[in-house]
């Protein structure tokens, strides 16, 4: 195994120091290494962990595969991603989650941790075999019908209760379906102007409010996917103050983009939950800093060209995120490296129960490391992305921060900004 | 969003170099010329019976009105006056920004069976008159059509000639004839020849 | 000149007035025996209709033909992205055919915007989803001006299902640009959120039709689809008609000169009583005739000059 000496990098933004990676772990500096990397000006972070990735395999390999998505993740500085269950077939059995898990191991670019569906076929009618998925080779701990809300309150209660047996967590896509029938974008001034059916903030907030009360009632863990509104932040703040075991994520796009972008009717800006207002963006940023929102998760959602180069109403919702997440968070939070490491690596690893990820780059830790050049600025070029899809809303934007290298348990997956395999 | 006002005939924009200006007809000249054409019309049309004057917007319209007024002053005859906009019949629409269209107003009795005298300020390529003949064809069937112009500057591109000409002015292609009439342009009447000094 | 007409917001007061003035000239020409003008000879106008709308399609077709354009009717009804050709592929086909203008009617809001990014010709929005219908607003403004002599300062009440109405959106934008005061009237469930901020700051909202009528110069009744009942926007057709329908007693509350408009097709007995629709105040038939003139003006101004 190649050993690497990174000279003079700022570990978690601290003073420049040497970082030695040997035999898959962080080693005591000193002695020679096979490869030396000049770390001057670079920042070393624990490898990023994404709690919310759509890899599309099985079923839509034309949009993304476990391998292409893993490569995009590594290039974005990730060492672990949690693969959402809304594939075709749905990841609602041990067989499918093990298939995804195996594909991830074969690609070997990031740890691919499958998420299992809560209900059979994401239909919201009866529980999937959660226990079988938990005890499978994939050792599933997060269950989510993401893309669909577990809307039935009784079913949600049962799911929350049932996964306590194996310390599972339900990750809810909070969207009251009756309030969002036909919804195309955030309900507000812009949707009125554009004549697009509105997705009201209350459809998210009402489900979060219900779910935190359910989680409190049954004493279970709840994770809220892609929080998008200022009102949701208030509900979460209240729940956390009451001691509810709830965690929440925000996506990079909800931290940066607003519903005004829909005015182009270009579906590259169509996403679910939709882009919200500038006031929501501000509230989400503050909540992330404060910790009311625990983590950044990408909701990386690749889509084939024909699903985006069409009328807004017919387009599928979702945008790419893995390769641009860290630059966007950097541009939003600035160079607050401890905070970034916590929100993008440590806490997501803890929520997902991914041992070995989200460490502090201490000697003896598994060498899951990301090296970032914060001074570099890069213009996003959709054609250059490693993802099989091109639906990035950031094309043409110049963003700070370049991922120089990524190490997964001591193996370089990215060197010099390029994927190793 | 500006629209070019109908200018007849199509003129090239003046270059941004020192230009020469020469007054060809003064206000008094124009008055004399209109008087003369009015007399010629009376003479050639046996007292302007069964005659209609149709001005081509913009400046053909006030000219037609002046002619009618002078004919009335000389002989006490009321010649019907109207306007015939030719914008929608132009053959050069694609060469310029979209033009605002002008008014077409036919006099009460229409034009069928009458002698129509088209009135315009400048006769140049002949394309405006060609368009006017097409437009006329769509609004009625006159017994005959004549043409009166204030200035004929030559350079015809079509076999068209005027029956009444205020003044023949030999010009170069690069030059431009500018007509100003008090009714549309304010100030005093004037015809100028604008050209390059080079 | 603007290249496309996608939204009534594309028109500033000067351009909108020019279109109305041009429409007036076109209307005058419509009275002649020879209605055809040679203006757009050799130009191709494609009517691309993804929704059935015979009246709008015929109106555009008549407008284009009176200006001597070649008209190709491309009815794409029934096709969808999943089954038929995508809008983008259709756009590339039209592009190859050399369409100088594409008139598009589409059930999806924003489809004309998308189309305009894929073709070189002018795109005219003939109604997109619940977004806009700018030529309807132009013909409505034309009708108001023709009947009442002005637009500036007019009080216009637009009544009914504003939420789902592309006609209402375009009218609010255009009328506000031209200085009219627009009041939107309907049950709160059918008035979209933040409408004033979204369209025009001067727009007012009222839930009470009777209080609006005495000051109205124009009342525009919108079609209300009965299927809205199933979605609980209002309880019943009867209750809707009672609260927001324009019947004879309500019509009597209008000032002497006020006119009643409807973009059609009407639900007689629902939003408008038959006696009102057929009264001398009603401009419903004029609106159809004016539609051709307004669309001729739009086609001329988009296509009558250098591309």
Coordinates of N, CA and C in Angstrom, one line a residue, chain C residues 77-190:
Chain C
X77 N -51.7 17.7 -30.4 CA -52.5 17.2 -29.3 C -52.4 15.7 -29.1
X78 N -52.3 15.3 -27.9 CA -52.2 13.9 -27.6 C -50.8 13.4 -27.4
X79 N -49.8 14.2 -28.0 CA -48.5 13.8 -27.9 C -48.0 14.2 -26.5
X80 N -47.0 13.5 -26.0 CA -46.5 13.9 -24.7 C -45.0 13.5 -24.7
X81 N -44.3 14.0 -23.7 CA -42.9 13.6 -23.6 C -42.7 12.1 -23.6
X82 N -43.6 11.5 -22.8 CA -43.4 10.0 -22.6 C -43.7 9.3 -23.9
X83 N -44.7 9.7 -24.6 CA -45.1 8.9 -25.8 C -44.6 9.5 -27.1
X84 N -44.9 10.8 -27.3 CA -44.6 11.3 -28.6 C -43.2 12.0 -28.7
X85 N -43.1 12.9 -29.6 CA -41.9 13.6 -29.8 C -41.7 14.7 -28.7
X86 N -40.5 14.9 -28.3 CA -40.3 16.0 -27.3 C -40.5 17.3 -27.9
X87 N -40.8 18.3 -27.0 CA -40.9 19.7 -27.5 C -39.7 20.1 -28.2
X88 N -38.5 19.7 -27.7 CA -37.3 20.1 -28.3 C -37.1 19.6 -29.7
X89 N -37.4 18.3 -29.8 CA -37.3 17.7 -31.2 C -38.3 18.3 -32.1
X90 N -39.5 18.7 -31.7 CA -40.4 19.4 -32.5 C -39.9 20.7 -32.9
X91 N -39.3 21.4 -31.9 CA -38.7 22.7 -32.2 C -37.6 22.6 -33.3
X92 N -36.8 21.5 -33.2 CA -35.7 21.4 -34.2 C -36.3 21.1 -35.6
X93 N -37.5 20.4 -35.6 CA -38.2 20.2 -36.9 C -38.7 21.5 -37.5
X94 N -39.3 22.3 -36.6 CA -39.8 23.6 -37.1 C -38.7 24.5 -37.6
X95 N -37.6 24.4 -36.9 CA -36.4 25.2 -37.3 C -35.9 24.8 -38.7
X96 N -35.9 23.5 -38.9 CA -35.5 23.0 -40.2 C -36.4 23.4 -41.3
X97 N -37.7 23.5 -40.9 CA -38.7 23.9 -41.9 C -38.6 25.4 -42.2
X98 N -37.9 26.1 -41.5 CA -37.7 27.5 -41.7 C -38.9 28.4 -41.2
X99 N -39.4 28.0 -40.1 CA -40.6 28.8 -39.5 C -40.1 30.2 -39.1
X100 N -40.7 31.2 -39.6 CA -40.4 32.5 -39.2 C -41.0 32.9 -37.8
X101 N -42.2 32.3 -37.6 CA -42.8 32.5 -36.3 C -43.5 31.2 -35.9
X102 N -43.5 30.9 -34.6 CA -44.2 29.8 -34.1 C -45.2 30.3 -33.1
X103 N -46.5 30.0 -33.3 CA -47.5 30.4 -32.4 C -47.8 29.1 -31.6
X104 N -47.6 29.2 -30.3 CA -47.7 27.9 -29.5 C -48.8 28.0 -28.4
X105 N -49.6 27.0 -28.4 CA -50.5 26.8 -27.3 C -50.1 25.5 -26.6
X106 N -50.0 25.6 -25.3 CA -49.4 24.4 -24.6 C -50.0 24.3 -23.2
X107 N -50.3 23.1 -22.7 CA -50.8 23.0 -21.3 C -49.8 23.2 -20.2
X108 N -48.5 23.3 -20.6 CA -47.5 23.5 -19.5 C -47.1 25.0 -19.5
X109 N -47.2 25.6 -18.3 CA -46.7 27.0 -18.2 C -45.2 27.0 -18.6
X110 N -44.9 28.0 -19.3 CA -43.4 28.2 -19.7 C -43.0 27.5 -20.9
X111 N -43.8 26.7 -21.5 CA -43.4 26.0 -22.7 C -43.0 26.9 -23.8
X112 N -43.6 28.1 -24.0 CA -43.2 29.0 -25.0 C -41.8 29.6 -24.7
X113 N -41.5 29.8 -23.4 CA -40.1 30.2 -23.1 C -39.1 29.2 -23.5
X114 N -39.4 27.9 -23.2 CA -38.5 26.9 -23.6 C -38.3 26.8 -25.1
X115 N -39.4 26.9 -25.8 CA -39.3 26.8 -27.3 C -38.5 28.0 -27.8
X116 N -38.6 29.1 -27.2 CA -37.9 30.3 -27.7 C -36.3 30.1 -27.6
X117 N -35.9 29.2 -26.7 CA -34.5 29.0 -26.6 C -34.0 28.0 -27.6
X118 N -34.9 27.4 -28.4 CA -34.5 26.3 -29.3 C -34.8 26.7 -30.8
X119 N -35.5 27.7 -31.0 CA -35.7 28.1 -32.4 C -35.2 29.5 -32.7
X120 N -34.9 29.8 -34.0 CA -34.5 31.2 -34.3 C -35.6 32.1 -34.6
X121 N -36.8 31.6 -35.0 CA -37.9 32.4 -35.3 C -38.5 33.0 -34.1
X122 N -39.5 33.9 -34.3 CA -40.3 34.5 -33.2 C -41.2 33.5 -32.6
X123 N -41.4 33.5 -31.3 CA -42.3 32.7 -30.7 C -43.5 33.5 -30.1
X124 N -44.7 33.2 -30.4 CA -45.8 33.9 -29.9 C -46.6 32.9 -28.9
X125 N -46.8 33.4 -27.7 CA -47.5 32.6 -26.7 C -49.0 32.7 -26.9
X126 N -49.6 31.6 -27.4 CA -51.0 31.6 -27.6 C -51.8 31.0 -26.4
X127 N -51.1 31.0 -25.2 CA -51.7 30.4 -24.0 C -50.9 29.3 -23.5
X128 N -50.3 29.5 -22.3 CA -49.5 28.4 -21.8 C -49.9 28.1 -20.4
X129 N -50.5 26.9 -20.2 CA -50.8 26.4 -18.9 C -51.7 27.4 -18.1
X130 N -51.3 27.7 -16.9 CA -52.0 28.7 -16.1 C -51.1 29.9 -16.0
X131 N -50.3 30.2 -17.0 CA -49.3 31.3 -17.0 C -49.9 32.5 -17.7
X132 N -49.8 32.6 -19.0 CA -50.3 33.8 -19.7 C -50.9 33.5 -21.1
X133 N -51.5 34.5 -21.6 CA -52.2 34.5 -22.9 C -52.1 36.0 -23.4
X134 N -50.9 36.4 -23.8 CA -50.8 37.9 -24.0 C -51.6 38.4 -25.2
X135 N -51.9 37.7 -26.2 CA -52.7 38.2 -27.3 C -54.1 38.4 -26.9
X136 N -54.6 37.6 -25.9 CA -55.9 37.8 -25.4 C -56.0 39.1 -24.7
X137 N -55.0 39.4 -23.9 CA -54.9 40.6 -23.2 C -54.9 41.8 -24.1
X138 N -54.2 41.7 -25.2 CA -54.1 42.7 -26.2 C -55.5 43.0 -26.9
X139 N -56.2 41.9 -27.2 CA -57.5 42.1 -27.8 C -58.5 42.6 -26.8
X140 N -58.3 42.2 -25.6 CA -59.2 42.8 -24.5 C -59.0 44.3 -24.3
X141 N -57.7 44.7 -24.3 CA -57.3 46.1 -24.1 C -57.8 46.9 -25.3
X142 N -57.7 46.3 -26.5 CA -58.2 46.9 -27.7 C -59.7 47.1 -27.6
X143 N -60.4 46.1 -27.2 CA -61.8 46.2 -27.1 C -62.3 47.3 -26.1
X144 N -61.6 47.3 -25.0 CA -61.9 48.4 -24.0 C -61.6 49.8 -24.5
X145 N -60.5 49.9 -25.2 CA -60.2 51.2 -25.7 C -61.2 51.6 -26.8
X146 N -61.6 50.6 -27.7 CA -62.5 50.9 -28.7 C -63.9 51.4 -28.2
X147 N -64.3 50.7 -27.1 CA -65.6 51.0 -26.5 C -65.6 52.2 -25.6
X148 N -64.5 52.4 -24.8 CA -64.5 53.4 -23.8 C -63.6 54.6 -24.1
X149 N -62.8 54.4 -25.2 CA -62.0 55.6 -25.6 C -60.6 55.7 -25.0
X150 N -60.4 55.0 -23.9 CA -59.1 55.1 -23.2 C -58.9 53.9 -22.3
X151 N -57.7 53.8 -21.8 CA -57.4 52.7 -20.9 C -56.9 53.3 -19.6
X152 N -56.1 54.4 -19.7 CA -55.6 55.1 -18.6 C -56.7 55.5 -17.6
X153 N -56.6 55.0 -16.4 CA -57.5 55.4 -15.3 C -58.8 54.6 -15.3
X154 N -59.0 53.6 -16.3 CA -60.2 52.8 -16.2 C -60.1 51.9 -15.0
X155 N -61.3 51.6 -14.4 CA -61.4 50.6 -13.4 C -61.9 49.3 -14.0
X156 N -61.0 48.3 -13.9 CA -61.3 47.0 -14.5 C -61.4 46.0 -13.4
X157 N -62.6 45.3 -13.3 CA -62.7 44.2 -12.4 C -62.6 42.9 -13.2
X158 N -61.7 42.0 -12.7 CA -61.5 40.7 -13.3 C -62.0 39.7 -12.3
X159 N -63.1 38.9 -12.7 CA -63.8 38.2 -11.7 C -63.8 36.7 -12.0
X160 N -63.4 35.9 -11.0 CA -63.6 34.5 -11.1 C -62.3 33.7 -10.7
X161 N -62.0 32.7 -11.5 CA -60.9 31.8 -11.2 C -59.6 32.4 -11.6
X162 N -59.1 33.4 -10.9 CA -57.9 34.0 -11.3 C -56.7 33.1 -11.1
X163 N -56.8 32.2 -10.1 CA -55.7 31.3 -9.8 C -55.3 30.5 -11.1
X164 N -56.2 30.0 -11.8 CA -55.9 29.1 -12.9 C -56.0 29.8 -14.3
X165 N -56.1 31.2 -14.2 CA -56.4 31.9 -15.5 C -55.2 32.6 -16.1
X166 N -54.8 32.1 -17.2 CA -53.7 32.8 -18.0 C -54.2 34.1 -18.5
X167 N -55.5 34.2 -18.8 CA -56.1 35.4 -19.3 C -55.9 36.5 -18.2
X168 N -56.2 36.2 -17.0 CA -56.2 37.2 -15.9 C -54.8 37.7 -15.7
X169 N -53.8 36.7 -15.7 CA -52.4 37.2 -15.5 C -52.0 38.2 -16.6
X170 N -52.2 37.8 -17.9 CA -51.8 38.7 -18.9 C -52.6 40.1 -18.9
X171 N -53.8 40.0 -18.5 CA -54.6 41.2 -18.5 C -54.1 42.1 -17.3
X172 N -53.8 41.6 -16.2 CA -53.3 42.4 -15.1 C -52.0 43.1 -15.5
X173 N -51.1 42.4 -16.1 CA -49.8 42.9 -16.5 C -50.0 44.0 -17.6
X174 N -50.8 43.7 -18.6 CA -50.9 44.7 -19.7 C -51.7 45.9 -19.3
X175 N -52.8 45.7 -18.6 CA -53.7 46.8 -18.2 C -53.0 47.7 -17.2
X176 N -52.2 47.1 -16.3 CA -51.4 47.9 -15.4 C -50.4 48.8 -16.1
X177 N -49.7 48.2 -17.1 CA -48.8 48.9 -17.9 C -49.4 50.1 -18.6
X178 N -50.7 49.9 -19.0 CA -51.4 51.0 -19.8 C -52.2 51.9 -18.9
X179 N -52.0 51.8 -17.6 CA -52.6 52.8 -16.6 C -53.9 52.5 -16.1
X180 N -54.5 51.3 -16.4 CA -55.8 50.9 -15.8 C -55.6 50.5 -14.4
X181 N -56.7 50.6 -13.6 CA -56.7 50.1 -12.2 C -57.4 48.7 -12.2
X182 N -56.7 47.7 -11.9 CA -57.3 46.3 -11.9 C -57.7 45.9 -10.5
X183 N -58.9 45.4 -10.4 CA -59.3 44.7 -9.1 C -59.7 43.3 -9.4
X184 N -59.0 42.4 -8.7 CA -59.3 41.0 -8.9 C -60.4 40.5 -7.9
X185 N -61.4 39.9 -8.4 CA -62.5 39.5 -7.5 C -62.8 38.0 -7.6
X186 N -62.9 37.4 -6.5 CA -63.2 35.9 -6.5 C -63.2 35.4 -5.1
X187 N -63.5 34.1 -5.0 CA -63.4 33.5 -3.6 C -61.9 33.5 -3.3
X188 N -61.5 33.6 -2.0 CA -60.1 33.6 -1.7 C -59.3 32.4 -2.2
X189 N -60.0 31.3 -2.3 CA -59.3 30.1 -2.8 C -58.9 30.2 -4.2
X190 N -59.5 31.1 -5.0 CA -59.1 31.2 -6.4 C -58.3 32.5 -6.7

